[in-house]
Amino acid sequence: MRKVLREQGLSIVFALLFVFALLGQSFAGLGVHNENQRAHGASPIGYWEFVTSSNFVVDVAENWQSEFLQFFVFILATIWLIQRGSPESKKPGDQGPGSDQDQLVGRFARSRSPAWAKVSGWRRVLYSNSLLLVMGGVFVVSWWLQSVSGVVVYNADQLAHGQKSVTWLGYVTSADFWDRTLQNWQSEFLAVGSMVTLSIFLRQRGSAESKPVGTPHAETSTEGE
C-alpha cells in the first residue's frame, strides 16, 4: 500500500481533491438553491433532489467542458506549435507527429511497449490519437449536458418571469448560453497561456512543470540535455 501511495500519489491526491471539491460544491449549491426557494416562497428541496437537478448538472458540466476543451486544444496545439524557452513545448524543429522511431511504434516498439503500439493499421492510429480523442469526447459530452440541463434551467426562469420558453436550438444560440460558456473558456485559455509563457522565465524547484532552476531562459524543453 505504501508503494502504491508513493508511486501513484499525484493521481490519488487529485482524485481526492476532486471528490471533496465536488461534494463541497453540492452542499454549498444546495444551500444557495434553498435560500432562493425560500426567498420566492417555495419549499426547500433535499440533497439527492438537488444533485440530480438541472441546476446542479449545468454548473458541473459547464466547468467540465471548459477544462477538457483547454486540454484538447493544448494537446492539439503542441503537436505543431512551439514556444521557445517553455518546458511545456517541444524543442524547435520537433514540430509534427514524429517518426515511428521517435514514437517507438511498429518495428521500433520495445518489449514493454503497449500492444497497440506494436501493430499497424487502425489500431495504431486509434491508440496514437487516443488521448486527444478522449479529451475531445469528454468535452463534447460535457458541452451537451450543459446545453440540455441549461435549457431546463433557462426555461424555468423564463416561465417564472412570465416569458416564453425556448427550444434547445434557441438556447444554444442565445446570449445567455454563450455568456456562461465563454466566461469559462477565456479563463482556461488565459491559464494555459500564462503557464506556457511564465515558465520561460520563472522556476519552481522540483516541479515537473518547470525547467531546472539554473536552465537558461531560451532553452526549450530538454534541448540542453
Coordinates of C-alpha atoms in Angstrom, one line a residue:
M1 CA 0.0 0.0 0.0
R2 CA 2.8 2.4 0.9
K3 CA 4.4 1.7 -2.5
V4 CA 1.1 2.4 -4.3
L5 CA 0.6 5.7 -2.5
R6 CA 4.2 6.7 -3.3
E7 CA 4.1 5.8 -7.0
Q8 CA 0.5 6.9 -7.7
G9 CA 0.4 9.9 -5.3
L10 CA -0.3 12.5 -7.9
S11 CA -3.4 10.9 -9.3
I12 CA -4.6 9.8 -5.9
V13 CA -4.3 13.3 -4.4
F14 CA -6.1 15.0 -7.4
A15 CA -8.8 12.3 -7.3
L16 CA -9.4 13.1 -3.6
L17 CA -9.3 16.8 -4.2
F18 CA -11.9 16.4 -7.0
V19 CA -14.2 14.4 -4.8
F20 CA -14.0 16.8 -1.9
A21 CA -14.5 19.8 -4.1
L22 CA -17.5 18.3 -5.9
L23 CA -19.1 17.3 -2.6
G24 CA -18.4 20.8 -1.2
Q25 CA -20.0 22.4 -4.3
S26 CA -23.0 20.2 -4.0
F27 CA -23.7 21.2 -0.4
A28 CA -22.9 24.8 -1.0
G29 CA -25.1 24.8 -4.1
L30 CA -27.9 23.2 -2.2
G31 CA -27.7 25.9 0.4
V32 CA -27.9 28.7 -2.2
H33 CA -30.7 27.0 -4.1
N34 CA -32.8 26.6 -0.9
E35 CA -32.2 30.2 0.1
N36 CA -33.6 31.2 -3.3
Q37 CA -36.5 28.8 -2.9
R38 CA -37.4 30.4 0.5
A39 CA -37.0 33.9 -0.9
H40 CA -39.5 33.1 -3.6
G41 CA -42.0 31.4 -1.2
A42 CA -41.2 27.9 -2.4
S43 CA -40.3 24.9 -0.4
P44 CA -36.6 23.8 0.0
I45 CA -35.5 20.5 -1.6
G46 CA -33.4 17.6 -0.3
Y47 CA -29.8 16.8 -1.2
W48 CA -30.5 14.0 -3.7
E49 CA -33.1 16.0 -5.5
F50 CA -30.7 18.9 -5.9
V51 CA -27.7 16.9 -7.2
T52 CA -29.9 15.2 -9.8
S53 CA -31.4 18.5 -10.8
S54 CA -30.6 20.6 -13.9
N55 CA -29.4 23.4 -11.7
F56 CA -26.5 21.3 -10.3
V57 CA -25.8 19.5 -13.5
V58 CA -25.5 22.6 -15.6
D59 CA -22.9 24.1 -13.2
V60 CA -20.8 21.0 -13.1
A61 CA -21.0 20.3 -16.8
E62 CA -20.2 24.0 -17.6
N63 CA -16.9 23.7 -15.8
W64 CA -16.0 20.2 -17.1
Q65 CA -16.5 21.2 -20.7
S66 CA -14.2 24.2 -20.4
E67 CA -11.5 22.2 -18.6
F68 CA -11.5 19.4 -21.2
L69 CA -11.6 21.9 -24.1
Q70 CA -8.5 23.5 -22.6
F71 CA -6.6 20.2 -22.6
F72 CA -7.9 19.2 -26.0
V73 CA -6.7 22.5 -27.6
F74 CA -3.4 22.4 -25.8
I75 CA -2.6 18.8 -26.7
L76 CA -3.5 19.5 -30.4
A77 CA -1.6 22.8 -30.5
T78 CA 1.6 21.3 -29.0
I79 CA 1.8 18.8 -31.9
W80 CA 2.6 21.6 -34.4
L81 CA 3.3 24.8 -32.4
I82 CA 6.3 25.5 -30.2
Q83 CA 7.2 28.2 -27.6
R84 CA 10.9 28.7 -27.3
G85 CA 12.1 28.6 -23.7
S86 CA 8.9 26.9 -22.3
P87 CA 9.1 23.4 -20.7
E88 CA 5.5 23.0 -21.9
S89 CA 6.8 22.9 -25.5
K90 CA 8.7 20.6 -27.7
K91 CA 12.1 21.7 -28.9
P92 CA 12.3 23.9 -32.0
G93 CA 12.4 21.6 -35.1
D94 CA 10.5 18.8 -33.4
Q95 CA 7.1 20.0 -34.7
G96 CA 4.7 17.4 -36.0
P97 CA 3.6 13.9 -35.1
G98 CA 7.2 12.5 -35.1
S99 CA 8.6 9.5 -36.8
D100 CA 7.9 5.9 -36.0
Q101 CA 11.3 5.6 -34.4
D102 CA 10.7 8.7 -32.2
Q103 CA 7.3 7.4 -31.2
L104 CA 8.5 3.8 -30.6
V105 CA 5.8 2.2 -32.7
G106 CA 5.8 -0.7 -35.2
R107 CA 9.2 -2.3 -35.6
F108 CA 10.7 0.3 -33.3
A109 CA 8.4 -0.7 -30.4
R110 CA 10.1 -2.1 -27.3
S111 CA 9.2 -5.3 -25.5
R112 CA 7.2 -3.4 -22.9
S113 CA 5.5 -1.0 -25.3
P114 CA 1.7 -1.1 -25.3
A115 CA 0.3 -3.9 -27.6
W116 CA -1.4 -1.5 -30.0
A117 CA 1.8 0.4 -30.5
K118 CA 3.4 -2.7 -31.9
V119 CA 0.7 -3.3 -34.6
S120 CA -0.2 -1.4 -37.7
G121 CA -3.4 -0.2 -39.2
W122 CA -6.4 1.4 -37.5
R123 CA -5.4 0.1 -34.0
R124 CA -2.2 2.0 -34.1
V125 CA -3.8 5.1 -35.5
L126 CA -6.5 5.0 -32.8
Y127 CA -4.1 4.4 -30.0
S128 CA -1.7 7.1 -31.3
N129 CA -4.5 9.7 -31.0
S130 CA -6.3 8.2 -28.0
L131 CA -5.5 11.0 -25.5
L132 CA -6.8 13.7 -27.9
L133 CA -9.9 11.6 -28.7
V134 CA -10.9 11.0 -25.1
M135 CA -10.3 14.6 -24.1
G136 CA -12.4 15.8 -27.1
G137 CA -15.1 13.2 -26.3
V138 CA -15.5 14.3 -22.7
F139 CA -15.6 17.9 -23.9
V140 CA -18.4 17.1 -26.4
V141 CA -20.4 15.1 -23.8
S142 CA -20.0 17.8 -21.1
W143 CA -21.0 20.5 -23.6
W144 CA -24.1 18.6 -24.5
L145 CA -25.0 18.0 -20.8
Q146 CA -24.5 21.7 -20.2
S147 CA -26.8 22.7 -23.0
V148 CA -29.6 20.2 -22.2
S149 CA -29.6 21.0 -18.5
G150 CA -29.1 24.7 -19.2
V151 CA -32.2 24.9 -21.3
V152 CA -34.3 23.4 -18.5
V153 CA -32.9 26.0 -16.0
Y154 CA -33.3 28.8 -18.5
N155 CA -36.9 27.9 -19.3
A156 CA -37.8 27.6 -15.6
D157 CA -36.5 31.2 -15.2
Q158 CA -38.4 32.3 -18.3
L159 CA -41.7 30.9 -17.0
A160 CA -41.1 32.4 -13.5
H161 CA -41.0 35.8 -15.2
G162 CA -43.9 35.2 -17.5
Q163 CA -41.9 34.8 -20.6
K164 CA -41.9 32.2 -23.3
S165 CA -39.7 29.1 -23.1
V166 CA -37.2 28.3 -25.9
T167 CA -36.1 25.2 -27.7
W168 CA -32.7 23.6 -27.3
L169 CA -31.5 25.2 -30.5
G170 CA -32.9 28.5 -29.4
Y171 CA -31.0 28.2 -26.1
V172 CA -27.6 27.2 -27.6
T173 CA -27.7 30.2 -29.9
S174 CA -28.7 32.6 -27.1
A175 CA -26.6 35.2 -25.4
D176 CA -27.2 33.5 -22.0
F177 CA -25.7 30.2 -23.1
W178 CA -22.6 31.8 -24.7
D179 CA -22.1 34.2 -21.8
R180 CA -21.9 31.2 -19.4
T181 CA -19.7 29.3 -21.9
L182 CA -17.2 31.9 -23.0
Q183 CA -16.6 33.3 -19.5
N184 CA -15.1 29.8 -18.7
W185 CA -13.3 29.4 -22.0
Q186 CA -11.4 32.7 -21.7
S187 CA -10.2 31.9 -18.2
E188 CA -8.9 28.4 -19.3
F189 CA -7.1 29.8 -22.3
L190 CA -5.6 32.6 -20.1
A191 CA -4.4 30.0 -17.6
V192 CA -2.7 27.8 -20.2
G193 CA -1.1 30.7 -22.0
S194 CA 0.2 32.1 -18.7
M195 CA 1.7 28.7 -17.8
V196 CA 3.4 28.4 -21.1
T197 CA 4.8 31.9 -21.1
L198 CA 5.7 32.4 -17.4
S199 CA 7.5 29.1 -17.3
I200 CA 10.0 30.5 -19.7
F201 CA 11.3 33.0 -17.1
L202 CA 10.1 31.6 -13.8
R203 CA 11.0 28.4 -11.9
Q204 CA 9.7 26.1 -9.3
R205 CA 12.4 23.8 -8.0
G206 CA 11.4 20.2 -8.0
S207 CA 8.4 20.5 -10.2
A208 CA 8.0 18.6 -13.5
E209 CA 6.2 21.6 -14.9
S210 CA 9.3 23.8 -14.5
K211 CA 12.8 23.7 -16.0
P212 CA 15.7 23.2 -13.6
V213 CA 16.3 26.5 -11.8
G214 CA 19.6 27.2 -13.5
T215 CA 18.4 26.4 -17.0
P216 CA 18.8 29.4 -19.4
H217 CA 15.5 31.2 -20.3
A218 CA 15.8 30.4 -24.0
E219 CA 16.3 26.7 -23.5
T220 CA 13.2 24.8 -24.6
S221 CA 12.0 21.5 -23.0
T222 CA 15.1 19.3 -22.7
E223 CA 17.2 20.5 -25.6
G224 CA 20.2 21.2 -23.4
E225 CA 20.4 17.6 -22.1

